[in-house]
Coordinates of C-alpha atoms and ligand atoms in Angstrom, one line a residue:
M1 CA 6.2 -118.1 62.8
P2 CA 4.0 -121.2 62.6
L3 CA 4.2 -122.9 59.3
T4 CA 1.0 -123.6 57.4
Y5 CA 1.2 -126.9 55.6
S6 CA -0.3 -127.3 52.1
A7 CA -3.5 -129.4 51.7
I8 CA -2.2 -131.1 48.5
C9 CA 1.2 -132.1 47.4
K10 CA 3.0 -129.1 45.8
G11 CA 5.3 -131.4 43.7
C12 CA 2.5 -133.5 42.1
W13 CA 0.4 -130.4 41.5
Q14 CA 3.3 -128.6 39.8
Q15 CA 4.5 -131.5 37.7
M16 CA 1.4 -133.4 36.8
H17 CA -1.5 -131.1 37.9
M18 CA -2.7 -133.9 40.0
P19 CA -4.2 -132.9 43.4
V20 CA -2.8 -135.4 45.9
P21 CA -4.3 -134.7 49.3
L22 CA -1.8 -134.8 52.1
R23 CA -4.0 -133.9 55.1
G24 CA -7.6 -134.1 56.1
A25 CA -10.3 -136.7 55.4
L26 CA -9.5 -136.8 51.7
S27 CA -5.9 -138.0 52.4
A28 CA -7.1 -141.3 54.2
P29 CA -7.4 -143.5 51.0
F30 CA -4.0 -142.2 49.9
R31 CA -2.4 -143.0 53.2
A32 CA -3.7 -146.5 52.9
F33 CA -1.5 -146.8 49.8
G34 CA 1.5 -145.3 51.6
I35 CA 1.2 -141.9 50.0
R36 CA 1.8 -139.4 52.8
P37 CA 3.8 -136.2 53.5
S38 CA 7.5 -136.6 52.9
R39 CA 9.8 -136.2 55.9
M40 CA 12.1 -134.0 53.7
N41 CA 9.3 -131.6 53.0
P42 CA 5.8 -131.9 54.5
N43 CA 4.3 -130.1 51.4
I44 CA 5.4 -132.9 49.0
C45 CA 4.4 -136.6 49.1
T46 CA 6.2 -139.9 49.2
I47 CA 5.6 -140.3 45.4
C48 CA 7.7 -137.1 44.9
E49 CA 10.3 -138.6 47.2
M50 CA 10.4 -141.6 45.0
F51 CA 11.1 -139.4 42.0
F52 CA 14.0 -138.0 43.9
E53 CA 15.2 -141.5 44.6
R54 CA 14.9 -142.4 40.9
A55 CA 16.7 -139.3 39.8
M56 CA 19.5 -140.1 42.2
K57 CA 19.9 -143.6 40.9
A58 CA 20.1 -142.4 37.3
R59 CA 23.6 -141.1 37.6
T60 CA 23.2 -139.1 34.4
V61 CA 20.6 -136.8 35.7
T62 CA 21.7 -133.3 36.4
L63 CA 19.7 -130.5 37.8
N64 CA 20.2 -126.8 38.3
A65 CA 19.7 -126.2 42.0
T66 CA 20.9 -124.3 45.1
V67 CA 22.5 -126.1 48.0
L68 CA 22.5 -124.7 51.6
F69 CA 24.5 -126.0 54.5
A70 CA 23.8 -124.8 58.0
D71 CA 26.0 -125.9 60.9
L72 CA 25.5 -125.5 64.7
R73 CA 28.8 -124.0 65.9
A74 CA 29.0 -124.2 69.7
Y75 CA 27.8 -127.7 69.8
T76 CA 31.0 -129.3 71.0
R77 CA 31.7 -126.6 73.6
L78 CA 28.1 -126.7 74.8
S79 CA 28.2 -130.4 75.2
Q80 CA 30.7 -130.1 78.0
S81 CA 28.4 -128.0 80.2
K82 CA 25.0 -129.5 79.4
S83 CA 23.5 -132.9 79.9
A84 CA 22.9 -135.3 77.0
A85 CA 19.1 -134.6 77.3
E86 CA 19.7 -130.9 77.2
M87 CA 21.9 -131.2 74.2
A88 CA 19.3 -133.3 72.4
G89 CA 16.9 -130.5 73.1
V90 CA 19.2 -127.9 71.6
L91 CA 19.7 -130.0 68.5
D92 CA 15.9 -130.5 68.1
I93 CA 15.3 -126.7 68.2
F94 CA 18.1 -126.3 65.7
Y95 CA 16.6 -128.9 63.3
D96 CA 13.1 -127.6 63.7
Q97 CA 14.0 -124.0 63.0
C98 CA 16.1 -125.0 60.0
A99 CA 13.2 -127.1 58.7
D100 CA 10.6 -124.4 59.1
A101 CA 12.8 -121.9 57.2
I102 CA 13.6 -124.4 54.4
W103 CA 10.0 -125.5 54.0
Q104 CA 8.6 -121.9 54.0
H105 CA 10.7 -121.4 50.9
D106 CA 9.8 -124.8 49.3
G107 CA 13.2 -126.3 49.8
L108 CA 14.0 -130.0 50.6
L109 CA 15.6 -130.8 53.9
N110 CA 17.8 -133.5 52.2
K111 CA 19.7 -134.6 55.3
T112 CA 21.0 -133.9 58.7
I113 CA 24.6 -134.7 59.3
G114 CA 25.5 -134.6 63.0
D115 CA 25.0 -131.0 63.9
A116 CA 24.6 -129.7 60.3
V117 CA 21.7 -129.7 57.8
M118 CA 21.8 -129.8 54.0
A119 CA 18.9 -128.4 52.0
I120 CA 18.3 -128.3 48.3
F121 CA 16.2 -125.7 46.5
N122 CA 14.5 -126.3 43.1
F123 CA 13.8 -130.0 43.6
P124 CA 11.2 -131.5 43.5
I125 CA 9.3 -128.2 43.8
R126 CA 10.6 -126.0 41.0
H127 CA 11.0 -122.3 41.3
P128 CA 12.9 -120.1 38.8
D129 CA 14.1 -118.0 41.8
H130 CA 15.5 -120.9 43.8
V131 CA 18.7 -119.1 44.5
R132 CA 16.9 -116.2 46.1
R133 CA 14.7 -118.7 48.1
A134 CA 17.8 -120.3 49.6
V135 CA 19.1 -116.9 50.7
L136 CA 15.8 -115.9 52.2
A137 CA 15.6 -119.3 54.1
A138 CA 19.2 -118.7 55.4
R139 CA 18.2 -115.2 56.7
E140 CA 15.1 -116.6 58.3
M141 CA 17.2 -119.2 60.1
Q142 CA 19.6 -116.6 61.4
R143 CA 16.7 -114.5 62.6
S144 CA 15.1 -117.4 64.4
F145 CA 18.5 -118.3 66.1
E146 CA 19.0 -114.7 67.2
P147 CA 17.4 -115.0 70.7
R148 CA 19.7 -117.9 71.4
R149 CA 22.8 -116.1 70.2
A150 CA 24.6 -116.4 73.6
E151 CA 24.1 -120.2 73.6
F152 CA 25.0 -121.1 70.0
G153 CA 25.8 -119.6 66.6
V154 CA 25.1 -121.0 63.2
G155 CA 27.3 -120.8 60.1
I156 CA 25.6 -121.0 56.7
G157 CA 27.1 -121.5 53.2
I158 CA 25.2 -121.4 49.9
H159 CA 26.2 -122.4 46.4
T160 CA 24.3 -122.9 43.2
G161 CA 24.9 -124.8 39.9
E162 CA 24.4 -128.1 38.3
L163 CA 23.9 -131.0 40.8
S164 CA 24.4 -134.6 40.1
F165 CA 23.0 -137.4 42.1
G166 CA 24.6 -140.4 43.7
E167 CA 24.2 -143.1 46.1
F168 CA 26.2 -143.5 49.3
G169 CA 26.7 -146.8 51.1
H170 CA 25.7 -150.2 50.1
S171 CA 23.9 -151.5 53.1
H172 CA 21.5 -148.6 53.7
R173 CA 20.4 -146.2 51.0
D174 CA 21.2 -142.6 51.5
L175 CA 19.4 -140.3 49.1
T176 CA 21.4 -137.3 48.4
A177 CA 22.7 -135.0 45.8
I178 CA 26.5 -135.1 45.3
G179 CA 29.1 -133.3 43.3
T180 CA 31.2 -130.1 43.2
V181 CA 28.3 -127.8 44.1
V182 CA 27.5 -129.8 47.2
N183 CA 31.1 -130.1 48.3
T184 CA 31.7 -126.4 47.7
A185 CA 28.6 -125.4 49.7
A186 CA 29.8 -127.6 52.6
R187 CA 33.3 -125.9 52.6
I188 CA 31.8 -122.4 52.4
Q189 CA 29.6 -123.2 55.5
S190 CA 32.7 -124.2 57.4
A191 CA 34.3 -120.8 56.6
A192 CA 31.3 -118.9 57.9
E193 CA 31.5 -117.3 61.3
P194 CA 28.7 -118.0 63.8
G195 CA 25.7 -115.8 62.7
Q196 CA 27.2 -115.4 59.1
I197 CA 25.8 -116.4 55.7
L198 CA 28.5 -116.8 53.0
V199 CA 27.6 -117.2 49.3
T200 CA 29.5 -117.7 46.1
E201 CA 29.7 -115.3 43.1
A202 CA 27.1 -117.4 41.3
V203 CA 24.6 -116.9 44.2
Y204 CA 25.4 -113.3 44.5
Q205 CA 24.8 -112.6 40.8
Q206 CA 21.4 -114.4 40.9
A207 CA 20.1 -113.0 44.2
R208 CA 21.6 -109.5 43.8
A209 CA 18.3 -107.7 44.3
D210 CA 18.1 -109.1 47.8
L211 CA 21.8 -109.0 48.6
G212 CA 22.4 -105.4 47.7
D213 CA 26.0 -104.1 47.5
S214 CA 28.4 -106.5 49.1
T215 CA 32.1 -106.9 48.4
A216 CA 33.6 -110.2 48.0
R217 CA 36.5 -111.4 50.2
D218 CA 38.9 -114.1 49.2
H219 CA 38.7 -117.3 51.4
H220 CA 41.2 -120.1 51.3
L221 CA 39.0 -123.2 51.7
K222 CA 40.3 -126.6 52.6
G223 CA 40.6 -128.7 49.5
F224 CA 40.7 -125.8 47.1
D225 CA 43.9 -124.7 45.3
E226 CA 42.6 -121.2 44.4
P227 CA 41.1 -118.8 46.9
L228 CA 37.3 -118.5 46.5
A229 CA 35.6 -115.1 46.5
L230 CA 32.7 -115.1 48.9
Y231 CA 30.0 -112.6 49.7
R232 CA 28.1 -112.0 53.0
A233 CA 24.4 -112.3 52.6
Ligands
ZN1 ZN1 3.7 -135.6 45.3

C-alpha cells in the first residue's frame, strides 16, 4: 500500500499547534533553514528530531512508549547463495516495508542494526493507543513479507513501559532509547520464529481488543533469570 505523507509536521502540530510545512512550495523557506522531513519518520520534521535528541541527552527524561524490534531471519543463510548486490536489494526491501508499516502507525524508525530495525511508538507523535499501533504495524509488516516467505522470514518482538534515554558512543552520536524495555523487546524478538510476533503481558493487556484470546507460553530468554510469559500476536 503506498504511503501518503503528511503536508505538515505531525509532531509540531500536535505539540505546539504550529503548521510546519514539510512538502510543496510552502516548505521551501523552511528547508532553507534546515527544517525538513526527518529520516526517522517523514511525517515529522528535523525540529522534532532535535527534541528527541534533547530528551535523550537529559538522562532523567522517561517516557511511556512501546518498542518494536523486527529481525530478518534468513539473512545469513541467504547471503551464501546470493551476490552482495542481491543481498543489498533484499535488505532494502526489508527496511522499506518495515518503515512503511511503522510510519503508517505514526511510529519512529529509531535505528537499523544490521539486519534488524528498532521502532518506538508514542514519540514524538503521541497516541494514547501506542501499544495497539505497534501491534498493528507488526502485523502489517508480516503481511507485507508474506509473498517472500520462501526467501526470508521476519521475527518481531514488542514490549511497552517506561523508556529512558541514553547516548551511545563518544565519537559519533547515536540517538536511541535505552533501558530494560528496549533490552527486553530485543530479546523477545530473538525468541520469535520467522513469521511470528511475540509480545509481553503488558502489551497483551493493553492491546487485548486486537489480540483476542491468546495463551501465554513461558520463554527462557538469554540474560533473564526467570522465564517470561509471551503471547503470540
Ligand atoms: Zn516538527
